PDB file of C-alpha atoms and ligand atoms in Angstrom:
ATOM      1  CA  UNK A  18     -10.414   7.439  -9.752  1.00 92.00           C
ATOM      2  CA  UNK A  19      -6.617   7.694  -9.078  1.00 97.00           C
ATOM      3  CA  UNK A  20      -5.641  10.575  -6.694  1.00 98.00           C
ATOM      4  CA  UNK A  21      -2.162  11.387  -5.566  1.00 98.00           C
ATOM      5  CA  UNK A  22      -2.159  12.768  -1.885  1.00 98.00           C
ATOM      6  CA  UNK A  23       0.494  14.387   0.312  1.00 98.00           C
ATOM      7  CA  UNK A  24      -0.500  12.952   3.765  1.00 98.00           C
ATOM      8  CA  UNK A  25      -0.027  11.096   6.780  1.00 98.00           C
ATOM      9  CA  UNK A  26      -1.920   8.063   5.809  1.00 98.00           C
ATOM     10  CA  UNK A  27      -3.315   7.365   9.303  1.00 98.00           C
ATOM     11  CA  UNK A  28      -5.334  10.341   8.779  1.00 98.00           C
ATOM     12  CA  UNK A  29      -7.398   9.365   5.790  1.00 98.00           C
ATOM     13  CA  UNK A  30     -11.139   8.675   5.942  1.00 98.00           C
ATOM     14  CA  UNK A  31     -11.042   5.641   3.615  1.00 98.00           C
ATOM     15  CA  UNK A  32     -12.560   2.212   3.766  1.00 99.00           C
ATOM     16  CA  UNK A  33      -8.993   1.015   3.630  1.00 99.00           C
ATOM     17  CA  UNK A  34      -5.425   1.923   4.140  1.00 99.00           C
ATOM     18  CA  UNK A  35      -2.856  -0.506   3.212  1.00 99.00           C
ATOM     19  CA  UNK A  36       0.324  -0.919   5.281  1.00 99.00           C
ATOM     20  CA  UNK A  37       3.795  -1.587   4.285  1.00 99.00           C
ATOM     21  CA  UNK A  38       4.169  -4.263   6.852  1.00 98.00           C
ATOM     22  CA  UNK A  39       7.018  -7.041   7.580  1.00 98.00           C
ATOM     23  CA  UNK A  40       6.388 -10.738   7.424  1.00 98.00           C
ATOM     24  CA  UNK A  41       5.979 -10.762  11.292  1.00 98.00           C
ATOM     25  CA  UNK A  42       2.638  -8.331  11.078  1.00 98.00           C
ATOM     26  CA  UNK A  43       3.800  -7.231  14.702  1.00 98.00           C
ATOM     27  CA  UNK A  44       4.771  -3.704  13.954  1.00 97.00           C
ATOM     28  CA  UNK A  45       7.768  -1.757  12.824  1.00 97.00           C
ATOM     29  CA  UNK A  46       9.153   1.676  11.722  1.00 98.00           C
ATOM     30  CA  UNK A  47       8.056   3.853   9.267  1.00 98.00           C
ATOM     31  CA  UNK A  48       4.410   3.840   8.034  1.00 98.00           C
ATOM     32  CA  UNK A  49       4.032   0.229   9.745  1.00 98.00           C
ATOM     33  CA  UNK A  50       5.038   1.965  13.120  1.00 98.00           C
ATOM     34  CA  UNK A  51       2.773   5.243  12.472  1.00 98.00           C
ATOM     35  CA  UNK A  52      -0.270   2.928  11.897  1.00 99.00           C
ATOM     36  CA  UNK A  53       0.028   0.683  14.769  1.00 98.00           C
ATOM     37  CA  UNK A  54       0.498   3.838  16.685  1.00 98.00           C
ATOM     38  CA  UNK A  55      -2.906   5.529  15.668  1.00 98.00           C
ATOM     39  CA  UNK A  56      -4.721   2.199  15.549  1.00 98.00           C
ATOM     40  CA  UNK A  57      -3.783   1.455  19.120  1.00 98.00           C
ATOM     41  CA  UNK A  58      -2.483  -1.914  20.810  1.00 98.00           C
ATOM     42  CA  UNK A  59      -5.184  -4.039  20.137  1.00 98.00           C
ATOM     43  CA  UNK A  60      -4.057  -4.174  16.287  1.00 98.00           C
ATOM     44  CA  UNK A  61      -1.047  -5.841  17.470  1.00 98.00           C
ATOM     45  CA  UNK A  62      -3.184  -8.163  19.576  1.00 98.00           C
ATOM     46  CA  UNK A  63      -4.959  -8.909  16.695  1.00 98.00           C
ATOM     47  CA  UNK A  64      -2.220  -9.510  14.554  1.00 98.00           C
ATOM     48  CA  UNK A  65      -0.553 -11.933  16.627  1.00 98.00           C
ATOM     49  CA  UNK A  66      -3.600 -14.239  15.506  1.00 98.00           C
ATOM     50  CA  UNK A  67      -2.609 -14.031  11.879  1.00 98.00           C
ATOM     51  CA  UNK A  68       0.521 -15.924  11.758  1.00 98.00           C
ATOM     52  CA  UNK A  69       2.534 -13.441   9.766  1.00 98.00           C
ATOM     53  CA  UNK A  70       2.391 -12.825   6.131  1.00 98.00           C
ATOM     54  CA  UNK A  71       4.562 -13.685   3.173  1.00 98.00           C
ATOM     55  CA  UNK A  72       5.956 -11.258   0.894  1.00 99.00           C
ATOM     56  CA  UNK A  73       3.949 -10.297  -1.901  1.00 99.00           C
ATOM     57  CA  UNK A  74       0.648 -11.369   0.155  1.00 98.00           C
ATOM     58  CA  UNK A  75      -2.069  -9.476   2.039  1.00 99.00           C
ATOM     59  CA  UNK A  76      -3.981  -9.806   5.054  1.00 98.00           C
ATOM     60  CA  UNK A  77      -6.924  -7.607   6.380  1.00 98.00           C
ATOM     61  CA  UNK A  78      -7.811  -6.181   9.782  1.00 98.00           C
ATOM     62  CA  UNK A  79      -9.967  -3.700  11.370  1.00 98.00           C
ATOM     63  CA  UNK A  80      -8.935  -0.371  11.440  1.00 98.00           C
ATOM     64  CA  UNK A  81      -9.242   0.046  15.192  1.00 98.00           C
ATOM     65  CA  UNK A  82      -8.656   3.577  16.262  1.00 98.00           C
ATOM     66  CA  UNK A  83      -8.205   4.616  12.814  1.00 98.00           C
ATOM     67  CA  UNK A  84     -10.731   6.808  10.946  1.00 98.00           C
ATOM     68  CA  UNK A  85     -10.016   4.139   8.047  1.00 98.00           C
ATOM     69  CA  UNK A  86     -12.520   0.922   8.598  1.00 98.00           C
ATOM     70  CA  UNK A  87     -10.052  -1.748   7.690  1.00 99.00           C
ATOM     71  CA  UNK A  88      -6.075  -1.920   7.169  1.00 99.00           C
ATOM     72  CA  UNK A  89      -4.775  -4.353   4.413  1.00 99.00           C
ATOM     73  CA  UNK A  90      -1.320  -5.486   5.513  1.00 99.00           C
ATOM     74  CA  UNK A  91       0.823  -6.491   2.897  1.00 99.00           C
ATOM     75  CA  UNK A  92       4.767  -7.084   2.750  1.00 99.00           C
ATOM     76  CA  UNK A  93       6.818  -5.414   0.129  1.00 99.00           C
ATOM     77  CA  UNK A  94      10.068  -7.042  -1.031  1.00 99.00           C
ATOM     78  CA  UNK A  95      13.557  -5.732   0.222  1.00 98.00           C
ATOM     79  CA  UNK A  96      15.440  -4.118  -2.782  1.00 98.00           C
ATOM     80  CA  UNK A  97      18.468  -6.489  -3.279  1.00 98.00           C
ATOM     81  CA  UNK A  98      19.397  -5.008  -6.675  1.00 98.00           C
ATOM     82  CA  UNK A  99      16.394  -6.070  -8.781  1.00 98.00           C
ATOM     83  CA  UNK A 100      17.452  -9.353  -9.690  1.00 98.00           C
ATOM     84  CA  UNK A 101      15.647 -10.950  -6.876  1.00 98.00           C
ATOM     85  CA  UNK A 102      11.658 -11.119  -8.393  1.00 98.00           C
ATOM     86  CA  UNK A 103      11.423  -7.555  -6.718  1.00 98.00           C
ATOM     87  CA  UNK A 104       9.162  -6.179  -9.372  1.00 98.00           C
ATOM     88  CA  UNK A 105       6.801  -9.126  -9.338  1.00 98.00           C
ATOM     89  CA  UNK A 106       6.738  -9.222  -5.660  1.00 99.00           C
ATOM     90  CA  UNK A 107       5.758  -5.545  -5.352  1.00 99.00           C
ATOM     91  CA  UNK A 108       3.351  -5.962  -8.225  1.00 98.00           C
ATOM     92  CA  UNK A 109       1.874  -8.856  -6.186  1.00 99.00           C
ATOM     93  CA  UNK A 110       1.563  -6.439  -2.950  1.00 99.00           C
ATOM     94  CA  UNK A 111      -0.750  -4.162  -5.072  1.00 99.00           C
ATOM     95  CA  UNK A 112      -2.661  -6.925  -6.617  1.00 99.00           C
ATOM     96  CA  UNK A 113      -3.183  -8.816  -3.469  1.00 99.00           C
ATOM     97  CA  UNK A 114      -4.040  -5.856  -1.702  1.00 99.00           C
ATOM     98  CA  UNK A 115      -6.887  -5.014  -4.350  1.00 99.00           C
ATOM     99  CA  UNK A 116      -8.195  -8.448  -4.226  1.00 99.00           C
ATOM    100  CA  UNK A 117      -8.661  -8.703  -0.324  1.00 99.00           C
ATOM    101  CA  UNK A 118     -10.082  -5.048  -0.477  1.00 99.00           C
ATOM    102  CA  UNK A 119     -12.614  -6.161  -3.266  1.00 98.00           C
ATOM    103  CA  UNK A 120     -13.646  -9.320  -1.030  1.00 98.00           C
ATOM    104  CA  UNK A 121     -14.495  -7.076   1.541  1.00 98.00           C
ATOM    105  CA  UNK A 122     -16.400  -4.480  -0.149  1.00 98.00           C
ATOM    106  CA  UNK A 123     -13.866  -1.697   0.093  1.00 98.00           C
ATOM    107  CA  UNK A 124     -14.573   0.867  -2.539  1.00 98.00           C
ATOM    108  CA  UNK A 125     -12.221   3.539  -1.214  1.00 98.00           C
ATOM    109  CA  UNK A 126      -8.502   2.649  -0.583  1.00 99.00           C
ATOM    110  CA  UNK A 127      -5.105   4.417   0.060  1.00 99.00           C
ATOM    111  CA  UNK A 128      -1.779   2.816  -0.579  1.00 99.00           C
ATOM    112  CA  UNK A 129       1.604   4.327   0.796  1.00 99.00           C
ATOM    113  CA  UNK A 130       4.660   4.136  -1.564  1.00 98.00           C
ATOM    114  CA  UNK A 131       5.381   0.370  -0.379  1.00 99.00           C
ATOM    115  CA  UNK A 132       9.086  -0.790  -0.301  1.00 99.00           C
ATOM    116  CA  UNK A 133      10.171   2.518  -0.873  1.00 98.00           C
ATOM    117  CA  UNK A 134      11.663   3.178   2.631  1.00 98.00           C
ATOM    118  CA  UNK A 135      13.465   1.080   4.574  1.00 98.00           C
ATOM    119  CA  UNK A 136      13.293  -1.916   1.950  1.00 98.00           C
ATOM    120  CA  UNK A 137      15.313   0.515  -0.394  1.00 98.00           C
ATOM    121  CA  UNK A 138      12.952   0.000  -3.705  1.00 98.00           C
ATOM    122  CA  UNK A 139      14.117   2.890  -5.735  1.00 98.00           C
ATOM    123  CA  UNK A 140      11.171   5.355  -5.912  1.00 98.00           C
ATOM    124  CA  UNK A 141      10.595   5.727  -9.832  1.00 97.00           C
ATOM    125  CA  UNK A 142      10.482   1.977 -10.377  1.00 98.00           C
ATOM    126  CA  UNK A 143       8.231   1.562  -7.484  1.00 98.00           C
ATOM    127  CA  UNK A 144       6.011   4.236  -8.515  1.00 98.00           C
ATOM    128  CA  UNK A 145       5.587   2.655 -12.061  1.00 96.00           C
ATOM    129  CA  UNK A 146       4.541  -0.686 -10.658  1.00 97.00           C
ATOM    130  CA  UNK A 147       2.271   1.198  -8.257  1.00 98.00           C
ATOM    131  CA  UNK A 148       0.600   3.040 -10.948  1.00 97.00           C
ATOM    132  CA  UNK A 149       0.421   0.008 -13.429  1.00 96.00           C
ATOM    133  CA  UNK A 150      -1.472  -2.161 -11.001  1.00 98.00           C
ATOM    134  CA  UNK A 151      -3.897   0.733  -9.727  1.00 98.00           C
ATOM    135  CA  UNK A 152      -4.710   1.587 -13.422  1.00 97.00           C
ATOM    136  CA  UNK A 153      -5.811  -2.324 -13.682  1.00 97.00           C
ATOM    137  CA  UNK A 154      -8.139  -1.732 -10.723  1.00 98.00           C
ATOM    138  CA  UNK A 155      -9.213   1.784 -11.130  1.00 97.00           C
ATOM    139  CA  UNK A 156     -12.851   0.860 -12.759  1.00 97.00           C
ATOM    140  CA  UNK A 157     -13.705  -1.204  -9.657  1.00 98.00           C
ATOM    141  CA  UNK A 158     -12.913   1.119  -7.050  1.00 98.00           C
ATOM    142  CA  UNK A 159     -14.733   4.759  -6.227  1.00 98.00           C
ATOM    143  CA  UNK A 160     -11.211   6.322  -5.016  1.00 98.00           C
ATOM    144  CA  UNK A 161      -7.930   4.844  -5.057  1.00 98.00           C
ATOM    145  CA  UNK A 162      -5.137   7.206  -3.388  1.00 98.00           C
ATOM    146  CA  UNK A 163      -1.545   7.020  -3.792  1.00 98.00           C
ATOM    147  CA  UNK A 164      -0.791   8.455  -0.469  1.00 98.00           C
ATOM    148  CA  UNK A 165       2.825  10.163  -0.647  1.00 98.00           C
ATOM    149  CA  UNK A 166       4.815  11.188   2.570  1.00 97.00           C
ATOM    150  CA  UNK A 167       6.384  14.458   0.981  1.00 97.00           C
ATOM    151  CA  UNK A 168       5.848  16.670  -2.038  1.00 97.00           C
ATOM    152  CA  UNK A 169       9.013  15.252  -3.878  1.00 97.00           C
ATOM    153  CA  UNK A 170       7.404  11.693  -3.776  1.00 97.00           C
ATOM    154  CA  UNK A 171       4.031  13.108  -4.804  1.00 98.00           C
ATOM    155  CA  UNK A 172       5.175  14.757  -7.790  1.00 98.00           C
ATOM    156  CA  UNK A 173       6.996  11.745  -8.867  1.00 97.00           C
ATOM    157  CA  UNK A 174       3.513   9.996  -8.802  1.00 98.00           C
ATOM    158  CA  UNK A 175       1.872  13.060 -10.607  1.00 97.00           C
ATOM    159  CA  UNK A 176       4.029  13.016 -13.524  1.00 96.00           C
ATOM    160  CA  UNK A 177       4.119   9.374 -13.797  1.00 96.00           C
ATOM    161  CA  UNK A 178       0.469   9.568 -13.609  1.00 95.00           C
ATOM    162  CA  UNK A 179       0.269  12.215 -16.453  1.00 94.00           C
ATOM    163  CA  UNK A 180       2.621  10.220 -18.486  1.00 91.00           C
ATOM    164  CA  UNK A 181       0.645   7.321 -18.559  1.00 86.00           C
ATOM    165  CA  UNK A 182      -2.804   9.005 -19.076  1.00 86.00           C
ATOM    166  CA  UNK A 183      -1.214  10.657 -22.330  1.00 86.00           C
ATOM    167  CA  UNK A 184      -0.321   7.181 -23.537  1.00 82.00           C
ATOM    168  CA  UNK A 185      -4.065   5.701 -22.717  1.00 77.00           C
TER     169      UNK A 185
HETATM  170  N1  AR6 B 210       1.991   8.055   6.116  1.00 63.90           N
HETATM  171  C1  AR6 B 210       2.207   7.497   4.537  1.00 63.90           C
HETATM  172  N2  AR6 B 210       3.390   7.350   4.046  1.00 63.90           N
HETATM  173  C2  AR6 B 210       4.537   7.341   5.167  1.00 63.90           C
HETATM  174  C3  AR6 B 210       4.132   7.214   6.541  1.00 63.90           C
HETATM  175  C4  AR6 B 210       2.842   7.752   7.030  1.00 63.90           C
HETATM  176  N3  AR6 B 210       2.652   8.261   8.117  1.00 63.90           N
HETATM  177  N4  AR6 B 210       5.487   7.199   6.989  1.00 63.90           N
HETATM  178  C5  AR6 B 210       6.225   6.689   6.128  1.00 63.90           C
HETATM  179  N5  AR6 B 210       5.647   6.723   5.110  1.00 63.90           N
HETATM  180  P1  AR6 B 210       8.593   2.379   4.976  1.00 63.90           P
HETATM  181  P2  AR6 B 210       9.034  -0.223   3.599  1.00 63.90           P
HETATM  182  C6  AR6 B 210       6.295   6.618   3.638  1.00 63.90           C
HETATM  183  O1  AR6 B 210      10.138   2.446   5.408  1.00 63.90           O
HETATM  184  O2  AR6 B 210      10.015   0.265   2.639  1.00 63.90           O
HETATM  185  C7  AR6 B 210       8.601  -1.116   8.329  1.00 63.90           C
HETATM  186  O3  AR6 B 210       9.589  -1.070   9.837  1.00 63.90           O
HETATM  187  C8  AR6 B 210       7.972   6.497   3.598  1.00 63.90           C
HETATM  188  O4  AR6 B 210       8.199   7.983   3.168  1.00 63.90           O
HETATM  189  O5  AR6 B 210       7.544   2.573   6.297  1.00 63.90           O
HETATM  190  O6  AR6 B 210       7.895  -1.026   2.681  1.00 63.90           O
HETATM  191  C9  AR6 B 210       8.018  -2.372   8.183  1.00 63.90           C
HETATM  192  O7  AR6 B 210       8.187  -2.961   9.600  1.00 63.90           O
HETATM  193  C10 AR6 B 210       8.048   5.715   2.378  1.00 63.90           C
HETATM  194  O8  AR6 B 210       8.012   6.323   1.306  1.00 63.90           O
HETATM  195  O9  AR6 B 210       8.208   0.812   4.451  1.00 63.90           O
HETATM  196  C11 AR6 B 210       9.037  -3.236   7.529  1.00 63.90           C
HETATM  197  O10 AR6 B 210      10.095  -3.652   8.474  1.00 63.90           O
HETATM  198  C12 AR6 B 210       7.090   4.574   2.429  1.00 63.90           C
HETATM  199  O11 AR6 B 210       5.922   5.044   3.467  1.00 63.90           O
HETATM  200  C13 AR6 B 210       9.871  -2.194   6.575  1.00 63.90           C
HETATM  201  O12 AR6 B 210       9.641  -0.975   7.455  1.00 63.90           O
HETATM  202  C14 AR6 B 210       7.426   3.163   3.004  1.00 63.90           C
HETATM  203  O13 AR6 B 210       8.251   3.466   3.638  1.00 63.90           O
HETATM  204  C15 AR6 B 210       9.230  -1.838   5.216  1.00 63.90           C
HETATM  205  O14 AR6 B 210       9.770  -1.040   4.771  1.00 63.90           O
END
């Protein structure tokens, strides 16, 4: 089941939350900064052992002080106008996060809107990418949460989801 939730992702009690990280995996601003702050400094120590992460790929760590058991770190594309494989890279982020989740027994998972903050991916287009991959994996998870940080983003997801469901 896909749910749209308006929340700080660090508060969610799920098997895994996904982090919109950068290639160093050593933390940053936005949701990445919030996750590192809430998980505690041991997360950065752990991430140092992972040798970074390429754009579109995903790596798992424990959740440490978070209510979530795991964190799946993925690196979204920086928006450069749409002609630089942004759509396929963003699709890969969601797919690879789901595949890492399945390999680790995750049944409930929450995603932020990857790439739509500092990385500048247009929100409507990013929402469509996110939902299309979520729909592909829907049957294999108990809960898939699209975690939005404000009501406007949540509304975007809700109306896009309604539109897809009405076509199903
Ligand atoms: N919970 C849920 N969503 C959040 C939270 C939160 N606590 N905080 C922000 N968002 P961004 P990106 C939303 O910029 O665009 C970092 O510095 C936010 O409103 O966090 O993928 C990394 O280290 C937006 O919709 O990630 C990278 O360098 C979404 O999360 C870079 O930013 C993503 O915004 C990654 O940029």
